[in-house]
Short mmCIF file of N, CA, C and O and ligand atoms in Angstrom, two decimals:
data_model
loop_
_atom_site.label_atom_id
_atom_site.label_comp_id
_atom_site.label_asym_id
_atom_site.label_seq_id
_atom_site.Cartn_x
_atom_site.Cartn_y
_atom_site.Cartn_z
N UNK A 300 369.78 139.66 38.95
CA UNK A 300 369.18 139.99 38.65
C UNK A 300 368.78 138.89 36.97
O UNK A 300 367.55 138.02 37.15
N UNK A 301 369.59 138.88 36.88
CA UNK A 301 370.10 137.72 34.93
C UNK A 301 369.52 136.71 35.62
O UNK A 301 368.67 135.54 35.59
N UNK A 302 370.35 136.19 36.97
CA UNK A 302 369.48 135.35 37.59
C UNK A 302 368.44 135.04 38.60
O UNK A 302 367.47 133.57 37.68
N UNK A 303 367.67 136.44 38.33
CA UNK A 303 365.93 136.05 38.96
C UNK A 303 365.40 135.77 38.04
O UNK A 303 364.81 134.68 38.19
N UNK A 304 365.82 136.53 36.22
CA UNK A 304 365.07 136.10 35.00
C UNK A 304 365.01 134.20 34.34
O UNK A 304 364.12 133.50 34.46
N UNK A 305 366.72 133.53 35.06
CA UNK A 305 366.88 132.81 34.80
C UNK A 305 366.06 131.89 35.39
O UNK A 305 364.90 130.62 34.91
N UNK A 306 365.85 131.78 36.67
CA UNK A 306 364.84 130.80 37.56
C UNK A 306 363.34 131.10 37.48
O UNK A 306 362.82 130.06 37.09
N UNK A 307 362.92 132.20 37.27
CA UNK A 307 361.63 132.53 36.85
C UNK A 307 361.61 132.41 34.67
O UNK A 307 359.85 130.84 34.80
N UNK A 308 362.41 132.41 34.35
CA UNK A 308 362.43 131.25 32.71
C UNK A 308 361.39 130.27 33.10
O UNK A 308 361.08 129.14 32.43
N UNK A 309 362.85 129.44 34.56
CA UNK A 309 362.62 128.09 34.56
C UNK A 309 360.88 127.64 34.91
O UNK A 309 360.78 125.80 34.69
N UNK A 310 360.94 128.20 35.55
CA UNK A 310 359.83 127.87 36.84
C UNK A 310 358.66 127.58 35.29
O UNK A 310 357.86 127.22 35.09
N UNK A 311 358.72 129.02 34.13
CA UNK A 311 357.45 129.53 33.18
C UNK A 311 358.09 127.62 32.95
O UNK A 311 356.81 127.12 31.74
N UNK A 312 358.43 127.09 32.15
CA UNK A 312 358.98 126.62 31.07
C UNK A 312 359.08 124.30 31.71
O UNK A 312 357.78 123.88 31.88
N UNK A 313 358.97 124.77 33.75
CA UNK A 313 358.16 123.59 33.61
C UNK A 313 356.63 123.34 33.78
O UNK A 313 356.22 122.83 34.00
N UNK A 314 355.91 124.50 34.18
CA UNK A 314 354.38 124.65 34.60
C UNK A 314 354.19 124.13 33.06
O UNK A 314 353.09 123.40 33.02
N UNK A 315 354.65 124.91 32.20
CA UNK A 315 353.89 124.53 30.82
C UNK A 315 354.50 123.21 30.34
O UNK A 315 353.23 122.46 30.10
N UNK A 316 355.41 122.35 31.12
CA UNK A 316 355.30 120.78 30.27
C UNK A 316 354.67 120.33 31.47
O UNK A 316 353.67 119.38 30.89
N UNK A 317 354.03 121.05 31.99
CA UNK A 317 352.99 120.09 33.51
C UNK A 317 352.01 120.65 33.09
O UNK A 317 350.61 119.57 32.62
N UNK A 318 351.36 121.22 32.05
CA UNK A 318 350.28 121.83 31.52
C UNK A 318 349.94 120.77 30.31
O UNK A 318 348.72 119.89 30.33
N UNK A 319 351.18 120.13 29.50
CA UNK A 319 351.42 119.48 28.36
C UNK A 319 350.37 118.29 28.48
O UNK A 319 350.43 117.93 28.42
N UNK A 320 351.20 117.85 29.59
CA UNK A 320 351.20 116.52 30.10
C UNK A 320 349.90 116.78 31.11
O UNK A 320 348.92 115.72 30.24
N UNK A 321 349.22 118.06 31.93
CA UNK A 321 347.78 117.33 32.09
C UNK A 321 346.78 116.81 30.60
O UNK A 321 346.51 116.34 30.70
N UNK A 322 347.35 118.21 29.63
CA UNK A 322 346.21 117.60 28.34
C UNK A 322 346.72 116.42 27.87
O UNK A 322 346.02 116.64 27.59
N UNK A 323 347.79 115.99 27.81
CA UNK A 323 347.32 114.78 27.43
C UNK A 323 347.02 113.96 27.57
O UNK A 323 346.71 113.16 27.37
N UNK A 324 347.03 114.04 29.35
CA UNK A 324 345.88 112.41 30.16
C UNK A 324 344.80 113.24 29.87
O UNK A 324 344.50 112.08 29.62
N UNK A 325 343.97 114.08 29.27
CA UNK A 325 342.44 114.24 28.89
C UNK A 325 342.68 113.66 27.41
O UNK A 325 341.69 113.41 27.58
N UNK A 326 343.68 114.56 26.35
CA UNK A 326 343.04 113.00 25.80
C UNK A 326 343.54 112.01 25.75
O UNK A 326 342.00 111.10 24.73
N UNK A 327 344.35 111.45 26.15
CA UNK A 327 344.27 110.05 26.32
C UNK A 327 342.69 109.37 27.77
O UNK A 327 342.47 108.57 27.32
N UNK A 328 342.48 110.57 28.07
CA UNK A 328 340.52 109.54 28.72
C UNK A 328 339.64 110.35 28.00
O UNK A 328 339.08 109.58 27.99
N UNK A 329 339.89 111.21 27.73
CA UNK A 329 339.12 112.34 27.48
C UNK A 329 338.29 111.85 26.10
O UNK A 329 337.45 110.64 26.12
N UNK A 330 339.02 112.12 25.01
CA UNK A 330 338.88 111.92 23.39
C UNK A 330 339.45 110.28 23.36
O UNK A 330 339.28 110.47 22.39
N UNK A 331 339.48 109.99 23.93
CA UNK A 331 339.82 108.41 24.05
C UNK A 331 338.23 107.24 23.17
O UNK A 331 337.87 106.61 23.82
N UNK A 332 336.89 108.69 23.64
CA UNK A 332 335.98 108.22 23.03
C UNK A 332 336.29 107.90 21.23
O UNK A 332 334.90 108.02 21.04
N UNK A 333 337.13 108.30 20.99
CA UNK A 333 336.77 107.62 19.57
C UNK A 333 336.32 105.41 19.90
O UNK A 333 336.13 105.14 18.33
N UNK A 334 337.60 105.88 20.36
CA UNK A 334 336.66 103.55 21.41
C UNK A 334 335.08 103.38 21.50
O UNK A 334 334.81 104.20 22.22
N UNK A 335 334.58 103.33 20.40
CA UNK A 335 333.30 101.93 21.72
C UNK A 335 333.52 101.81 22.77
O UNK A 335 334.14 101.20 23.43
N UNK A 336 332.14 101.77 23.69
CA UNK A 336 332.21 101.72 24.65
C UNK A 336 331.59 99.85 25.11
O UNK A 336 330.87 99.48 23.99
N UNK A 337 332.96 99.68 25.88
CA UNK A 337 332.84 98.10 25.72
C UNK A 337 332.21 97.59 26.59
O UNK A 337 331.91 96.51 27.24
N UNK A 338 332.56 98.15 28.14
CA UNK A 338 331.85 98.38 29.73
C UNK A 338 329.75 97.57 29.38
O UNK A 338 329.33 98.85 28.46
N UNK A 339 329.93 97.21 29.77
CA UNK A 339 328.38 97.18 29.83
C UNK A 339 328.47 97.98 30.22
O UNK A 339 328.06 98.66 31.59
N UNK A 340 327.04 99.11 30.19
CA UNK A 340 326.04 100.49 30.50
C UNK A 340 325.74 100.64 32.86
O UNK A 340 325.74 101.11 33.24
N UNK A 341 324.85 99.17 32.22
CA UNK A 341 324.34 99.14 34.24
C UNK A 341 323.29 99.56 33.97
O UNK A 341 322.40 100.09 33.50
N UNK A 342 323.29 100.04 34.19
CA UNK A 342 321.60 99.94 35.78
C UNK A 342 321.75 102.09 36.19
O UNK A 342 322.69 102.22 36.77
N UNK A 343 321.32 102.96 35.70
CA UNK A 343 321.20 104.23 35.66
C UNK A 343 320.65 105.04 36.10
O UNK A 343 319.75 105.18 35.94
N UNK A 344 321.52 105.94 37.06
CA UNK A 344 320.77 106.55 38.34
C UNK A 344 320.98 107.67 37.89
O UNK A 344 322.31 108.20 37.21
N UNK A 345 320.04 108.81 37.56
CA UNK A 345 320.17 110.63 37.41
C UNK A 345 321.08 110.63 38.22
O UNK A 345 322.20 111.44 38.23
N UNK A 346 321.48 110.28 39.71
CA UNK A 346 321.97 110.71 40.62
C UNK A 346 323.67 110.77 41.02
O UNK A 346 323.95 111.03 41.36
N UNK A 347 323.63 109.57 40.90
CA UNK A 347 324.65 107.92 40.41
C UNK A 347 325.44 108.12 40.16
O UNK A 347 327.00 108.40 39.68
N UNK A 348 324.73 108.41 37.84
CA UNK A 348 325.92 108.21 37.11
C UNK A 348 325.60 109.42 36.49
O UNK A 348 326.56 109.22 35.64
N UNK A 349 324.82 109.96 36.26
CA UNK A 349 324.66 110.72 35.29
C UNK A 349 324.89 111.83 36.24
O UNK A 349 325.63 112.93 35.42
N UNK A 350 324.00 112.91 36.96
CA UNK A 350 324.81 113.92 38.13
C UNK A 350 326.37 113.95 37.21
O UNK A 350 326.77 115.64 36.94
N UNK A 351 326.50 113.25 37.82
CA UNK A 351 328.89 113.29 38.17
C UNK A 351 329.45 114.02 36.96
O UNK A 351 329.67 114.60 36.45
N UNK A 352 328.29 112.79 35.41
CA UNK A 352 329.24 113.30 34.37
C UNK A 352 328.85 115.11 34.29
O UNK A 352 329.68 115.10 34.01
N UNK A 353 327.67 115.54 34.80
CA UNK A 353 327.39 116.86 33.15
C UNK A 353 327.89 117.44 34.38
O UNK A 353 328.21 118.97 34.80
N UNK A 354 328.29 117.20 35.98
CA UNK A 354 327.97 118.21 37.07
C UNK A 354 329.96 118.47 36.28
O UNK A 354 330.61 119.56 36.57
N UNK A 355 330.54 117.06 36.02
CA UNK A 355 332.12 117.71 35.23
C UNK A 355 332.76 118.41 34.43
O UNK A 355 333.32 118.49 34.67
N UNK A 356 331.33 117.94 33.70
CA UNK A 356 331.79 118.63 31.78
C UNK A 356 331.11 119.89 31.35
O UNK A 356 331.04 120.26 30.50
N UNK A 357 329.75 120.11 31.77
CA UNK A 357 328.43 120.85 32.41
C UNK A 357 327.91 122.67 32.91
O UNK A 357 328.07 123.33 32.14
N UNK A 358 327.40 121.82 34.15
CA UNK A 358 327.85 122.49 34.74
C UNK A 358 328.27 123.59 35.54
O UNK A 358 327.43 124.70 35.03
N UNK A 359 329.68 123.62 34.64
CA UNK A 359 330.47 124.55 35.20
C UNK A 359 329.97 125.96 34.45
O UNK A 359 330.24 127.06 35.00
N UNK A 360 329.28 125.99 33.57
CA UNK A 360 329.34 127.04 32.49
C UNK A 360 327.62 126.51 32.45
O UNK A 360 326.97 128.30 32.53
N UNK A 361 326.78 126.17 32.80
CA UNK A 361 325.70 126.38 32.40
C UNK A 361 324.92 125.73 34.20
O UNK A 361 323.34 125.75 33.40
N UNK A 362 325.55 126.27 34.69
CA UNK A 362 324.28 126.42 35.41
C UNK A 362 324.39 127.85 37.04
O UNK A 362 325.67 129.29 35.71
N UNK A 363 323.65 128.47 37.75
CA UNK A 363 323.85 129.39 38.19
C UNK A 363 322.65 130.08 37.55
O UNK A 363 321.54 129.60 36.72
N UNK A 364 323.00 131.70 38.25
CA UNK A 364 322.34 132.59 37.13
C UNK A 364 321.63 132.79 35.71
O UNK A 364 321.09 133.52 35.70
N UNK A 365 323.40 133.17 35.23
CA UNK A 365 323.18 133.13 33.88
C UNK A 365 324.11 132.25 33.23
O UNK A 365 325.87 132.06 32.86
N UNK A 366 323.74 131.50 33.32
CA UNK A 366 324.73 130.32 32.30
C UNK A 366 324.90 130.41 30.76
O UNK A 366 323.83 131.00 30.41
N UNK A 367 325.46 129.65 30.17
CA UNK A 367 326.59 130.14 29.34
C UNK A 367 325.25 129.84 28.01
O UNK A 367 324.36 128.94 28.41
N UNK A 368 325.05 130.40 27.01
CA UNK A 368 324.32 130.23 26.07
C UNK A 368 322.75 130.39 26.23
O UNK A 368 321.55 130.02 25.62
N UNK A 369 322.36 130.76 27.96
CA UNK A 369 320.79 130.47 28.92
C UNK A 369 320.41 129.13 28.99
O UNK A 369 318.76 128.94 28.70
N UNK A 370 321.50 128.90 28.91
CA UNK A 370 320.74 127.38 29.00
C UNK A 370 320.63 126.65 30.20
O UNK A 370 322.54 126.54 30.51
N UNK A 371 320.14 126.44 30.65
CA UNK A 371 320.23 126.23 32.26
C UNK A 371 319.99 124.67 32.83
O UNK A 371 319.62 123.57 31.96
N UNK A 372 321.31 124.42 33.25
CA UNK A 372 321.13 122.90 33.73
C UNK A 372 321.71 122.76 34.93
O UNK A 372 322.39 123.61 36.67
N UNK A 373 321.31 121.53 36.15
CA UNK A 373 322.51 122.15 37.07
C UNK A 373 321.73 121.34 38.31
O UNK A 373 321.64 120.92 38.94
N UNK A 374 319.71 121.02 38.12
CA UNK A 374 319.00 120.34 38.56
C UNK A 374 318.48 119.82 37.40
O UNK A 374 319.27 119.45 36.68
N UNK A 375 316.77 118.38 38.53
CA UNK A 375 316.88 118.08 38.16
C UNK A 375 316.14 118.29 36.33
O UNK A 375 315.34 118.19 35.42
N UNK A 376 314.87 118.59 37.11
CA UNK A 376 313.63 119.47 36.32
C UNK A 376 314.76 120.22 34.72
O UNK A 376 314.39 119.94 34.16
N UNK A 377 316.17 120.80 35.00
CA UNK A 377 316.52 121.93 33.85
C UNK A 377 316.90 120.48 33.01
O UNK A 377 317.03 120.35 32.12
N UNK A 378 317.65 120.15 33.64
CA UNK A 378 318.89 118.70 33.00
C UNK A 378 317.97 117.35 31.92
O UNK A 378 317.40 117.47 31.03
N UNK A 379 316.07 117.59 32.92
CA UNK A 379 315.03 116.38 32.15
C UNK A 379 315.14 117.59 31.30
O UNK A 379 314.39 117.19 30.08
N UNK A 380 314.56 118.92 31.29
CA UNK A 380 313.94 119.23 30.25
C UNK A 380 314.76 119.51 28.95
O UNK A 380 314.73 119.88 27.76
N UNK A 381 316.44 119.41 29.30
CA UNK A 381 316.73 119.51 27.73
C UNK A 381 317.24 118.65 27.39
O UNK A 381 317.37 118.42 26.12
N UNK A 382 317.17 117.52 28.17
CA UNK A 382 316.77 115.77 27.79
C UNK A 382 315.34 116.42 26.48
O UNK A 382 315.32 116.04 24.59
N UNK A 383 314.62 116.52 26.63
CA UNK A 383 313.67 115.81 26.53
C UNK A 383 313.28 117.07 24.93
O UNK A 383 312.99 116.44 24.15
N UNK A 384 313.94 117.80 25.36
CA UNK A 384 314.02 118.97 23.87
C UNK A 384 314.80 118.57 22.64
O UNK A 384 314.88 118.72 22.12
N UNK A 385 316.15 117.15 23.71
CA UNK A 385 317.02 116.82 22.82
C UNK A 385 318.24 117.33 21.86
O UNK A 385 319.46 117.16 21.59
N UNK A 386 318.46 118.40 22.74
CA UNK A 386 319.46 119.22 23.39
C UNK A 386 320.72 119.19 24.44
O UNK A 386 321.43 118.92 23.52
N UNK A 387 319.96 118.21 24.66
CA UNK A 387 320.88 116.95 25.44
C UNK A 387 321.95 116.20 24.81
O UNK A 387 323.69 115.98 25.03
N UNK A 388 321.68 115.36 24.22
CA UNK A 388 321.65 114.37 22.91
C UNK A 388 322.53 115.14 22.13
O UNK A 388 323.45 114.61 21.80
N UNK A 389 321.80 115.63 20.97
CA UNK A 389 322.15 115.66 20.47
C UNK A 389 323.88 117.00 20.76
O UNK A 389 324.52 116.56 19.48
N UNK A 390 323.82 118.00 21.33
CA UNK A 390 325.08 118.03 21.66
C UNK A 390 326.22 117.11 21.99
O UNK A 390 327.29 117.44 21.95
N UNK A 391 326.42 116.71 22.73
CA UNK A 391 326.54 115.11 22.97
C UNK A 391 327.33 115.13 22.25
O UNK A 391 329.15 113.83 22.49
N UNK A 392 326.55 114.44 21.70
CA UNK A 392 327.16 113.55 20.37
C UNK A 392 327.20 113.60 19.53
O UNK A 392 327.63 113.40 18.10
N UNK A 393 327.20 115.25 19.48
CA UNK A 393 328.02 116.04 17.65
C UNK A 393 326.98 115.90 17.19
O UNK A 393 327.58 115.88 15.54
N UNK A 394 325.99 116.06 17.29
CA UNK A 394 324.94 115.65 15.27
C UNK A 394 324.87 117.31 14.95
O UNK A 394 324.66 118.79 15.58
N UNK A 395 324.40 116.78 13.83
CA UNK A 395 324.27 118.47 13.29
C UNK A 395 323.89 119.46 13.63
O UNK A 395 322.00 117.99 14.07
N UNK A 396 323.73 120.39 13.12
CA UNK A 396 322.49 120.60 13.82
C UNK A 396 322.30 120.79 15.16
O UNK A 396 321.24 122.28 16.00
N UNK A 397 323.08 121.04 16.19
CA UNK A 397 323.72 121.43 17.22
C UNK A 397 325.32 121.29 17.29
O UNK A 397 325.45 121.58 16.92
N UNK A 398 325.01 122.71 18.37
CA UNK A 398 326.85 123.35 18.96
C UNK A 398 327.08 121.63 19.94
O UNK A 398 326.51 121.54 20.78
N UNK A 399 328.27 120.97 19.78
CA UNK A 399 329.33 120.84 19.85
C UNK A 399 329.71 121.06 21.36
O UNK A 399 330.06 122.20 21.38
N UNK A 400 328.70 120.42 22.89
CA UNK A 400 329.11 120.14 23.86
C UNK A 400 330.53 119.10 23.92
O UNK A 400 329.40 118.18 23.96
N UNK A 401 330.97 119.73 25.38
CA UNK A 401 331.40 120.92 26.02
C UNK A 401 331.69 121.21 25.38
O UNK A 401 332.90 121.07 24.79
N UNK A 402 332.04 122.79 25.16
CA UNK A 402 332.55 123.85 24.24
C UNK A 402 333.67 123.44 24.43
O UNK A 402 333.97 123.97 26.12
N UNK A 403 334.72 123.98 23.30
CA UNK A 403 335.90 123.80 23.54
C UNK A 403 336.50 122.80 24.35
O UNK A 403 338.25 122.89 24.33
N UNK A 404 335.95 122.21 25.02
CA UNK A 404 337.35 120.70 25.71
C UNK A 404 336.36 119.27 24.57
O UNK A 404 335.90 119.59 23.79
N UNK A 405 336.92 118.34 25.11
CA UNK A 405 336.87 116.41 24.66
C UNK A 405 335.73 116.21 24.37
O UNK A 405 335.13 116.28 25.38
N UNK A 406 335.59 115.70 23.89
CA UNK A 406 334.08 114.54 23.91
C UNK A 406 333.79 114.04 24.92
O UNK A 406 335.24 113.46 25.43
N UNK A 407 332.76 114.06 25.30
CA UNK A 407 332.89 113.03 26.47
C UNK A 407 333.00 111.35 25.80
O UNK A 407 332.71 111.04 24.57
N UNK A 408 333.71 110.82 26.46
CA UNK A 408 333.77 108.86 25.64
C UNK A 408 332.55 109.18 25.76
O UNK A 408 331.49 108.63 26.00
N UNK A 409 332.86 107.46 24.93
CA UNK A 409 331.19 106.96 23.95
C UNK A 409 330.63 105.85 25.68
O UNK A 409 329.91 106.05 25.32
N UNK A 410 331.15 105.45 26.34
CA UNK A 410 330.15 105.06 27.38
C UNK A 410 329.51 106.36 28.25
O UNK A 410 328.12 105.89 28.48
N UNK A 411 330.17 107.58 28.41
CA UNK A 411 329.21 108.26 29.10
C UNK A 411 328.12 109.00 27.85
O UNK A 411 327.15 108.62 28.54
N UNK A 412 328.04 109.15 26.99
CA UNK A 412 327.45 108.90 25.91
C UNK A 412 326.37 108.28 25.89
O UNK A 412 324.83 108.05 25.62
N UNK A 413 326.56 107.07 25.99
CA UNK A 413 326.17 105.82 26.51
C UNK A 413 324.82 105.74 28.09
O UNK A 413 323.93 105.82 27.98
N UNK A 414 325.50 106.24 28.46
CA UNK A 414 324.88 106.34 29.96
C UNK A 414 323.59 107.20 29.52
O UNK A 414 322.90 106.79 29.95
N UNK A 415 324.42 108.34 29.15
CA UNK A 415 322.90 109.18 29.30
C UNK A 415 321.96 109.05 27.87
O UNK A 415 320.62 109.01 28.53
N UNK A 416 322.64 108.09 27.36
CA UNK A 416 321.29 108.14 26.04
C UNK A 416 320.08 106.98 26.95
O UNK A 416 318.90 106.90 26.46
N UNK A 417 321.29 106.18 27.65
CA UNK A 417 320.74 105.15 27.88
C UNK A 417 319.05 105.46 28.88
O UNK A 417 318.19 105.45 29.56
N UNK A 418 319.44 107.04 30.08
CA UNK A 418 319.53 107.22 31.02
C UNK A 418 318.31 108.79 30.15
O UNK A 418 316.67 107.57 30.43
N UNK A 419 318.30 108.88 28.85
CA UNK A 419 317.25 109.80 28.83
C UNK A 419 316.25 108.85 27.84
O UNK A 419 314.95 108.05 27.56
N UNK A 420 317.43 107.31 27.05
CA UNK A 420 316.00 106.11 26.53
C UNK A 420 314.60 105.70 28.15
O UNK A 420 314.27 105.52 27.59
N UNK A 421 316.00 105.54 28.79
CA UNK A 421 314.85 104.51 30.39
C UNK A 421 313.74 105.80 30.35
O UNK A 421 312.78 105.35 32.06
N UNK A 422 313.56 106.55 29.92
CA UNK A 422 312.64 107.71 30.56
C UNK A 422 312.99 109.14 31.45
O UNK A 422 312.22 110.09 32.39
N UNK A 423 314.50 108.81 31.71
CA UNK A 423 315.23 110.15 32.88
C UNK A 423 313.88 110.52 33.68
O UNK A 423 313.30 110.93 33.94
N UNK A 424 313.97 108.63 34.82
CA UNK A 424 313.90 109.31 35.84
C UNK A 424 314.33 109.99 36.65
O UNK A 424 315.91 110.50 36.48
N UNK A 425 314.47 110.06 38.25
CA UNK A 425 314.89 110.94 38.92
C UNK A 425 315.10 109.97 39.99
O UNK A 425 314.75 110.18 41.23
N UNK A 426 316.19 109.24 39.84
CA UNK A 426 316.51 108.00 40.42
C UNK A 426 317.86 107.91 41.05
O UNK A 426 318.16 109.31 39.98
C1 LIG B 1137 333.09 126.12 28.35
C2 LIG B 1137 331.85 126.54 28.95
C3 LIG B 1137 330.94 125.98 28.54
C4 LIG B 1137 330.70 124.46 28.65
C5 LIG B 1137 331.56 123.40 29.46
C6 LIG B 1137 329.46 123.80 28.23
N1 LIG B 1137 329.55 124.84 27.16
FE1 LIG B 1137 327.24 124.16 26.67
N2 LIG B 1137 327.39 126.32 25.46
C7 LIG B 1137 328.17 126.85 25.78
C8 LIG B 1137 327.95 127.84 25.51
C9 LIG B 1137 328.89 129.86 25.29
C10 LIG B 1137 327.12 127.82 25.04
C11 LIG B 1137 325.83 129.53 23.27
C12 LIG B 1137 326.65 128.83 21.85
C13 LIG B 1137 326.91 127.89 21.51
O1 LIG B 1137 325.67 127.17 21.59
O2 LIG B 1137 328.24 127.34 20.92
C14 LIG B 1137 326.69 126.82 25.43
C15 LIG B 1137 325.67 126.45 23.96
C16 LIG B 1137 324.08 124.91 24.03
C17 LIG B 1137 323.42 124.54 24.50
C18 LIG B 1137 322.51 124.96 23.73
C19 LIG B 1137 322.70 124.41 21.76
C20 LIG B 1137 322.33 124.50 20.80
O3 LIG B 1137 322.97 123.71 19.66
O4 LIG B 1137 320.28 123.84 20.84
C21 LIG B 1137 323.52 123.31 24.62
C22 LIG B 1137 322.00 122.37 24.68
C23 LIG B 1137 324.73 123.24 25.87
N3 LIG B 1137 325.22 124.47 25.96
C24 LIG B 1137 324.85 121.98 27.21
C25 LIG B 1137 325.96 121.72 26.90
C26 LIG B 1137 326.55 120.33 27.90
C27 LIG B 1137 324.71 119.55 27.81
C28 LIG B 1137 326.91 120.21 28.58
C29 LIG B 1137 328.20 119.42 28.91
C30 LIG B 1137 328.46 117.70 28.04
C31 LIG B 1137 327.62 121.48 28.39
N4 LIG B 1137 326.78 122.62 27.88
C32 LIG B 1137 329.19 122.26 28.97
C33 LIG B 1137 329.55 126.18 26.86
C34 LIG B 1137 329.33 125.54 27.80
#
């Protein structure tokens, strides 16, 4: 019995170590957000550049029948409407007066934010 408990304990410790390592990666790559975006953002395509960012960081909570905060995303029309309202950029740039998004997660990197801003400034094309 004691032995089994030890195994369980070791497994739990290993799992928590893995979890820490993973968090660490998120800090390195996700919240590397304090670094300025030095890459050129290039041509921004909604489908190829914007959607993958939103899918990874937002759609999980904001799509489907019961989107969090009643804020629907996940289709071109919905994403464009959020962008037009100013809420998309306000929330991802952590601007005052907006709830910072992604909720409970690391801020998007500056290059991701710059990509989305370029899409918005370019007229939110469905390209
Ligand atoms: C873990 C779930 C979760 C994720 C991921 C998430 N959100 Fe939210 N979001 C919420 C909840 C819950 C609310 C309502 C409560 C609030 O406003 O904080 C909300 C509210 C919002 C609002 C309204 C806030 C306001 O100030 O008007 C917007 C806009 C929004 N989210 C956009 C986004 C965007 C863009 C992303 C991706 C970068 C994102 N969310 C990621 C859960 C999430």
